[in-house]
Structures are given as structure tokens and as C-alpha cells.
Amino acid sequence: MPQDVKNLHITSYLRGVFDGAGLISDDENYSLAFPMELKSVFDAVHFNITREGEKLLIQKALDFGLYIYENMDFVKSLYDEEKLIALCEKDSALSKQILVLMQDFIETKYYAMAPESIAASPKTLLTYIKGLDACKKCYIDLVRMGIDQEDARYILPHGTQTRIVMTMNVRSLYNFFNLRCCERAQTEIRQLANLMLAEVKKIAPGLFETAGAPCEALGYCPEGDMGCGKYPPYHG
């Protein structure tokens, strides 16, 4: 019980209570159930608690979920991964918030990013975080062994962010937009290309009026049957 724990951190304590004693109901309007013996624990926090028989219930536990996971280290903190995933599967609003927390954690701790397909669910993102952490530990170990950083960074994941400066003329920009604004381009480079296109259109709208994915100017998709479906395919 709380009174028996020295230096109690209530958020971590409640996460442990949920992991050890909390149950998630199977119904669509789910609730979290806890033993009545924990009433004094929940009396100290401000959640909408109801009583049903010998159980304490929290209905639609978005606030509770954010409270126990919001400032968590997804690698070092103690938590039941399966419980977190199960709760996110029950509550799409909570899942969206947890995904944002995870991506902020990835960017802050590993200076990396996750592709859209991996960032779509807490389960895949947690696996990605484990891989990032393993790579970071190996990188640090290699540097401590005397390996130059430029060689040690070979172990870092492909998703590690970098900063570059480059120059491109109008013809090169047209070619870049033609290739990278297309829906078939990889997600991050497509996002960058669209952001760049928006900026150059502000500066020189006449020059870049027809720049972008080729289908926008042609009215058909030159990728044939491999297109995204926005425009009819060209079969030449």
C-alpha cells in the first residue's frame, strides 16, 4: 500500500497497480476494474471511480491511461507491455496519444524517426524502440572502445535523422519534384518534396506552376498499373 512505500512516485505506483491488479473489460464501452482493497489508493487521485460489488471501476479510461504513461521512459520504466497494447487496442483516442508520446520519445532520445507503417500502432513502435535502443548502446560501446565516431555510426539505424544543405537549380528542382512528389515515393522524402514545392511556389509561382508529381500535369499516371489510383494509368 502507498503508506508502506518510501519515496512513492504516484504515477509509477498506479502504473504498477494497473499492471498487477487492473482488468480491462471485454465490452465495447470498456472499463478498468480494480479490487476494492485499493480504494484508499484511488481516493488520493482524481478519476471518475464507481463501485460495482467488490470492484472499483474506471469508465473509458483515457485520462487514467495518459496519467500513468505520459512521462514514461519506454525502455527503462517498469511497465507491462501487453497491458499497454491491450489498453490502446480498446481505446483509439488513447492509442493516438500514446503514439505521439512514443514518437516524441524516439526523436528526443534517439534522434531518429519511424516510417508511417511502423508508427501506425503501439505494438510495432515498441519493437522499433527496442531496436533503436540496442543500436544506440552498441554505438556508445564502440566509441568507448576507441572507434572513431564516423565508423561507429555504421551501427546506427537507417531512421537516424541527419541535417544536409544542398543547392538545386530550377531544372533540378523540377526533376526532384517529378520523382519525389509521386505517391510511390518513400514517405519522408515525399513529405519533404511537397514542403519544398510549397515554398518555391511562394517565391516563383510562375516558374513552378506545373511542378510536382507528373500525373498532376499530364492528367494520367505514367506509372501504369503501379499508380496510386488518383489518375487513370497510361499504357502507351
Coordinates of C-alpha atoms in Angstrom, one line a residue:
M1 CA 0.0 0.0 0.0
P2 CA 1.2 3.6 -0.5
Q3 CA 1.9 4.2 3.1
D4 CA 4.3 1.3 3.1
V5 CA 6.4 2.7 0.1
K6 CA 9.2 5.1 0.7
N7 CA 9.7 7.9 -1.9
L8 CA 6.5 7.0 -3.6
H9 CA 6.1 8.2 -7.2
I10 CA 2.3 8.0 -7.5
T11 CA 2.3 7.8 -11.4
S12 CA 4.6 4.8 -11.4
Y13 CA 2.8 3.3 -8.5
L14 CA -0.6 3.5 -10.2
R15 CA 1.0 2.0 -13.4
G16 CA 2.2 -0.9 -11.2
V17 CA -1.3 -1.2 -9.7
F18 CA -2.8 -1.4 -13.2
D19 CA -0.2 -3.9 -14.4
G20 CA -0.6 -6.1 -11.4
A21 CA -4.3 -5.9 -10.4
G22 CA -6.2 -4.0 -13.2
L23 CA -8.6 -5.8 -15.5
I24 CA -9.9 -4.5 -18.9
S25 CA -13.5 -5.5 -19.6
D26 CA -14.4 -7.1 -22.9
D27 CA -17.4 -4.9 -23.8
E28 CA -17.2 -2.1 -26.4
N29 CA -17.7 0.6 -23.7
Y30 CA -14.9 -0.8 -21.8
S31 CA -14.0 -0.1 -18.2
L32 CA -11.0 -0.9 -15.9
A33 CA -11.7 -2.9 -12.8
F34 CA -9.6 -2.9 -9.6
P35 CA -10.0 -4.8 -6.3
M36 CA -11.9 -2.9 -3.5
E37 CA -8.8 -3.2 -1.3
L38 CA -7.2 -0.5 -3.4
K39 CA -9.9 2.1 -2.6
S40 CA -7.6 4.2 -0.5
V41 CA -5.2 4.3 -3.4
F42 CA -7.7 5.8 -5.8
D43 CA -9.2 8.1 -3.2
A44 CA -6.0 10.1 -3.4
V45 CA -6.3 10.7 -7.1
H46 CA -9.0 12.4 -9.2
F47 CA -10.5 9.9 -11.5
N48 CA -14.2 9.0 -12.0
I49 CA -14.4 5.9 -9.9
T50 CA -17.6 3.9 -9.4
R51 CA -18.2 0.9 -7.3
E52 CA -19.7 -2.4 -8.6
G53 CA -19.9 -5.2 -6.0
E54 CA -16.4 -5.7 -4.7
K55 CA -14.7 -3.9 -7.6
L56 CA -13.7 -0.3 -8.4
L57 CA -14.4 0.7 -12.0
I58 CA -13.0 3.4 -14.2
Q59 CA -15.1 4.0 -17.2
K60 CA -13.5 5.0 -20.6
A61 CA -10.0 5.3 -19.0
L62 CA -8.4 7.8 -21.4
D63 CA -7.4 10.2 -18.6
F64 CA -6.1 7.4 -16.5
G65 CA -4.1 5.9 -19.3
L66 CA -2.5 9.2 -20.1
Y67 CA -1.7 9.8 -16.5
I68 CA 0.2 6.6 -16.0
Y69 CA 2.0 6.6 -19.3
E70 CA 2.5 10.3 -20.2
N71 CA 6.1 10.8 -18.8
M72 CA 7.3 7.2 -19.1
D73 CA 10.6 6.1 -20.5
F74 CA 9.5 3.3 -22.9
V75 CA 12.8 1.5 -22.4
K76 CA 13.8 2.0 -18.7
S77 CA 10.5 2.4 -17.0
L78 CA 8.8 -0.7 -15.5
Y79 CA 5.5 -1.5 -17.2
D80 CA 3.6 -4.4 -18.7
E81 CA 3.9 -4.0 -22.5
E82 CA 1.0 -6.3 -23.2
K83 CA -1.3 -4.3 -20.8
L84 CA -0.3 -1.1 -22.6
I85 CA -1.0 -2.6 -26.0
A86 CA -4.4 -4.1 -24.8
L87 CA -5.5 -0.8 -23.5
C88 CA -4.6 1.0 -26.7
E89 CA -6.5 -1.6 -28.7
K90 CA -9.6 -0.8 -26.6
D91 CA -9.3 3.0 -26.9
S92 CA -8.4 4.6 -30.2
A93 CA -8.2 8.1 -28.7
L94 CA -5.6 6.8 -26.1
S95 CA -3.7 4.9 -28.8
K96 CA -3.3 8.1 -30.8
Q97 CA -2.0 10.0 -27.8
I98 CA 0.4 7.1 -26.9
L99 CA 1.7 7.1 -30.5
V100 CA 2.5 10.8 -30.2
L101 CA 4.3 10.2 -26.9
M102 CA 6.3 7.3 -28.4
Q103 CA 7.4 9.3 -31.5
D104 CA 8.4 12.3 -29.3
F105 CA 10.4 9.8 -27.2
I106 CA 12.1 8.4 -30.3
E107 CA 13.1 11.8 -31.6
T108 CA 14.3 13.1 -28.2
K109 CA 16.3 10.0 -27.1
Y110 CA 17.5 8.5 -30.3
Y111 CA 17.4 11.5 -32.7
A112 CA 15.5 9.2 -35.1
M113 CA 12.1 8.8 -36.7
A114 CA 9.8 6.0 -37.6
P115 CA 8.1 5.4 -41.0
E116 CA 4.4 5.6 -41.2
S117 CA 3.8 1.9 -41.4
I118 CA 5.7 1.3 -38.1
A119 CA 4.3 4.4 -36.4
A120 CA 0.7 3.2 -37.0
S121 CA 0.5 1.1 -33.9
P122 CA 2.0 1.0 -30.4
K123 CA 2.9 -2.7 -30.8
T124 CA 5.2 -2.1 -33.9
L125 CA 6.5 1.1 -32.5
L126 CA 7.6 -0.5 -29.2
T127 CA 9.5 -3.1 -31.2
Y128 CA 11.1 -0.3 -33.2
I129 CA 12.1 1.4 -30.0
K130 CA 13.8 -1.7 -28.7
G131 CA 15.9 -1.9 -31.9
L132 CA 16.8 1.8 -31.6
D133 CA 18.0 1.3 -28.1
A134 CA 20.1 -1.7 -28.9
C135 CA 21.8 0.2 -31.8
K136 CA 22.5 3.2 -29.5
K137 CA 24.1 1.0 -26.8
C138 CA 26.3 -0.7 -29.4
Y139 CA 27.3 2.7 -30.8
I140 CA 28.3 4.0 -27.4
D141 CA 30.2 0.8 -26.6
L142 CA 32.2 1.1 -29.9
V143 CA 33.1 4.7 -29.2
R144 CA 34.3 3.8 -25.7
M145 CA 36.5 1.2 -27.3
G146 CA 38.2 3.9 -29.2
I147 CA 36.4 3.5 -32.6
D148 CA 36.1 6.8 -34.4
Q149 CA 32.5 8.2 -34.4
E150 CA 32.3 8.2 -38.2
D151 CA 33.0 4.5 -38.2
A152 CA 30.9 3.6 -35.1
R153 CA 27.8 5.3 -36.6
Y154 CA 27.6 2.5 -39.2
I155 CA 25.7 0.6 -36.4
L156 CA 23.1 3.4 -36.2
P157 CA 19.6 2.6 -37.8
H158 CA 18.5 3.9 -41.1
G159 CA 15.9 6.0 -39.4
T160 CA 18.5 8.2 -37.6
Q161 CA 18.0 11.9 -38.6
T162 CA 20.6 14.0 -40.3
R163 CA 21.0 17.6 -41.5
I164 CA 22.1 18.5 -45.0
V165 CA 22.5 21.6 -47.1
M166 CA 22.3 21.5 -50.9
T167 CA 21.7 23.8 -53.9
M168 CA 19.4 23.0 -56.8
N169 CA 18.6 25.0 -60.0
V170 CA 15.1 25.1 -61.4
R171 CA 15.6 22.2 -63.8
S172 CA 16.9 20.0 -60.9
L173 CA 14.0 21.0 -58.7
Y174 CA 11.5 20.1 -61.4
N175 CA 13.2 16.7 -61.7
F176 CA 13.2 16.2 -58.0
F177 CA 9.5 17.2 -57.6
N178 CA 8.6 15.0 -60.6
L179 CA 10.2 11.9 -58.8
R180 CA 9.5 12.6 -55.2
C181 CA 6.1 14.2 -55.1
C182 CA 4.7 11.0 -56.5
E183 CA 2.7 8.8 -54.1
R184 CA 5.0 5.9 -54.9
A185 CA 8.0 7.8 -53.4
Q186 CA 9.1 6.9 -49.9
T187 CA 7.0 8.7 -47.2
E188 CA 9.6 11.0 -45.7
I189 CA 11.2 12.2 -49.0
R190 CA 7.7 12.8 -50.4
Q191 CA 6.8 14.9 -47.4
L192 CA 10.0 16.9 -47.8
A193 CA 9.4 17.3 -51.6
N194 CA 5.8 18.7 -51.0
L195 CA 7.1 21.1 -48.4
M196 CA 9.8 22.3 -50.7
L197 CA 7.3 22.7 -53.6
A198 CA 5.0 24.8 -51.4
E199 CA 8.0 27.1 -50.6
V200 CA 9.2 27.6 -54.1
K201 CA 5.7 28.3 -55.3
K202 CA 5.6 31.2 -52.9
I203 CA 8.8 32.6 -54.3
A204 CA 8.3 31.9 -58.0
P205 CA 4.7 30.8 -58.7
G206 CA 5.1 31.2 -62.5
L207 CA 8.2 29.1 -62.7
F208 CA 6.8 26.2 -60.6
E209 CA 3.1 26.3 -61.7
T210 CA 3.3 22.8 -63.3
A211 CA 5.9 21.4 -60.9
G212 CA 5.0 18.3 -58.8
A213 CA 4.0 14.8 -59.4
P214 CA 3.9 14.1 -63.2
C215 CA 0.3 13.0 -63.1
E216 CA -0.8 16.5 -62.0
A217 CA 0.5 18.0 -65.2
L218 CA -0.3 15.1 -67.6
G219 CA -3.7 14.1 -66.3
Y220 CA -2.8 10.4 -66.3
C221 CA -0.4 8.2 -64.3
P222 CA 2.8 7.3 -66.1
E223 CA 3.4 4.5 -63.6
G224 CA 0.8 2.4 -65.4
D225 CA -0.9 -0.2 -63.2
M226 CA 1.5 0.6 -60.4
G227 CA 0.0 4.0 -59.8
C228 CA -1.9 5.1 -56.7
G229 CA -5.2 5.4 -58.5
K230 CA -5.6 9.2 -58.3
Y231 CA -5.4 9.4 -62.1
P232 CA -6.0 6.7 -64.8
P233 CA -3.0 4.7 -65.8
Y234 CA -1.2 5.3 -69.1
H235 CA -0.4 2.1 -71.0
G236 CA 1.2 3.7 -74.1

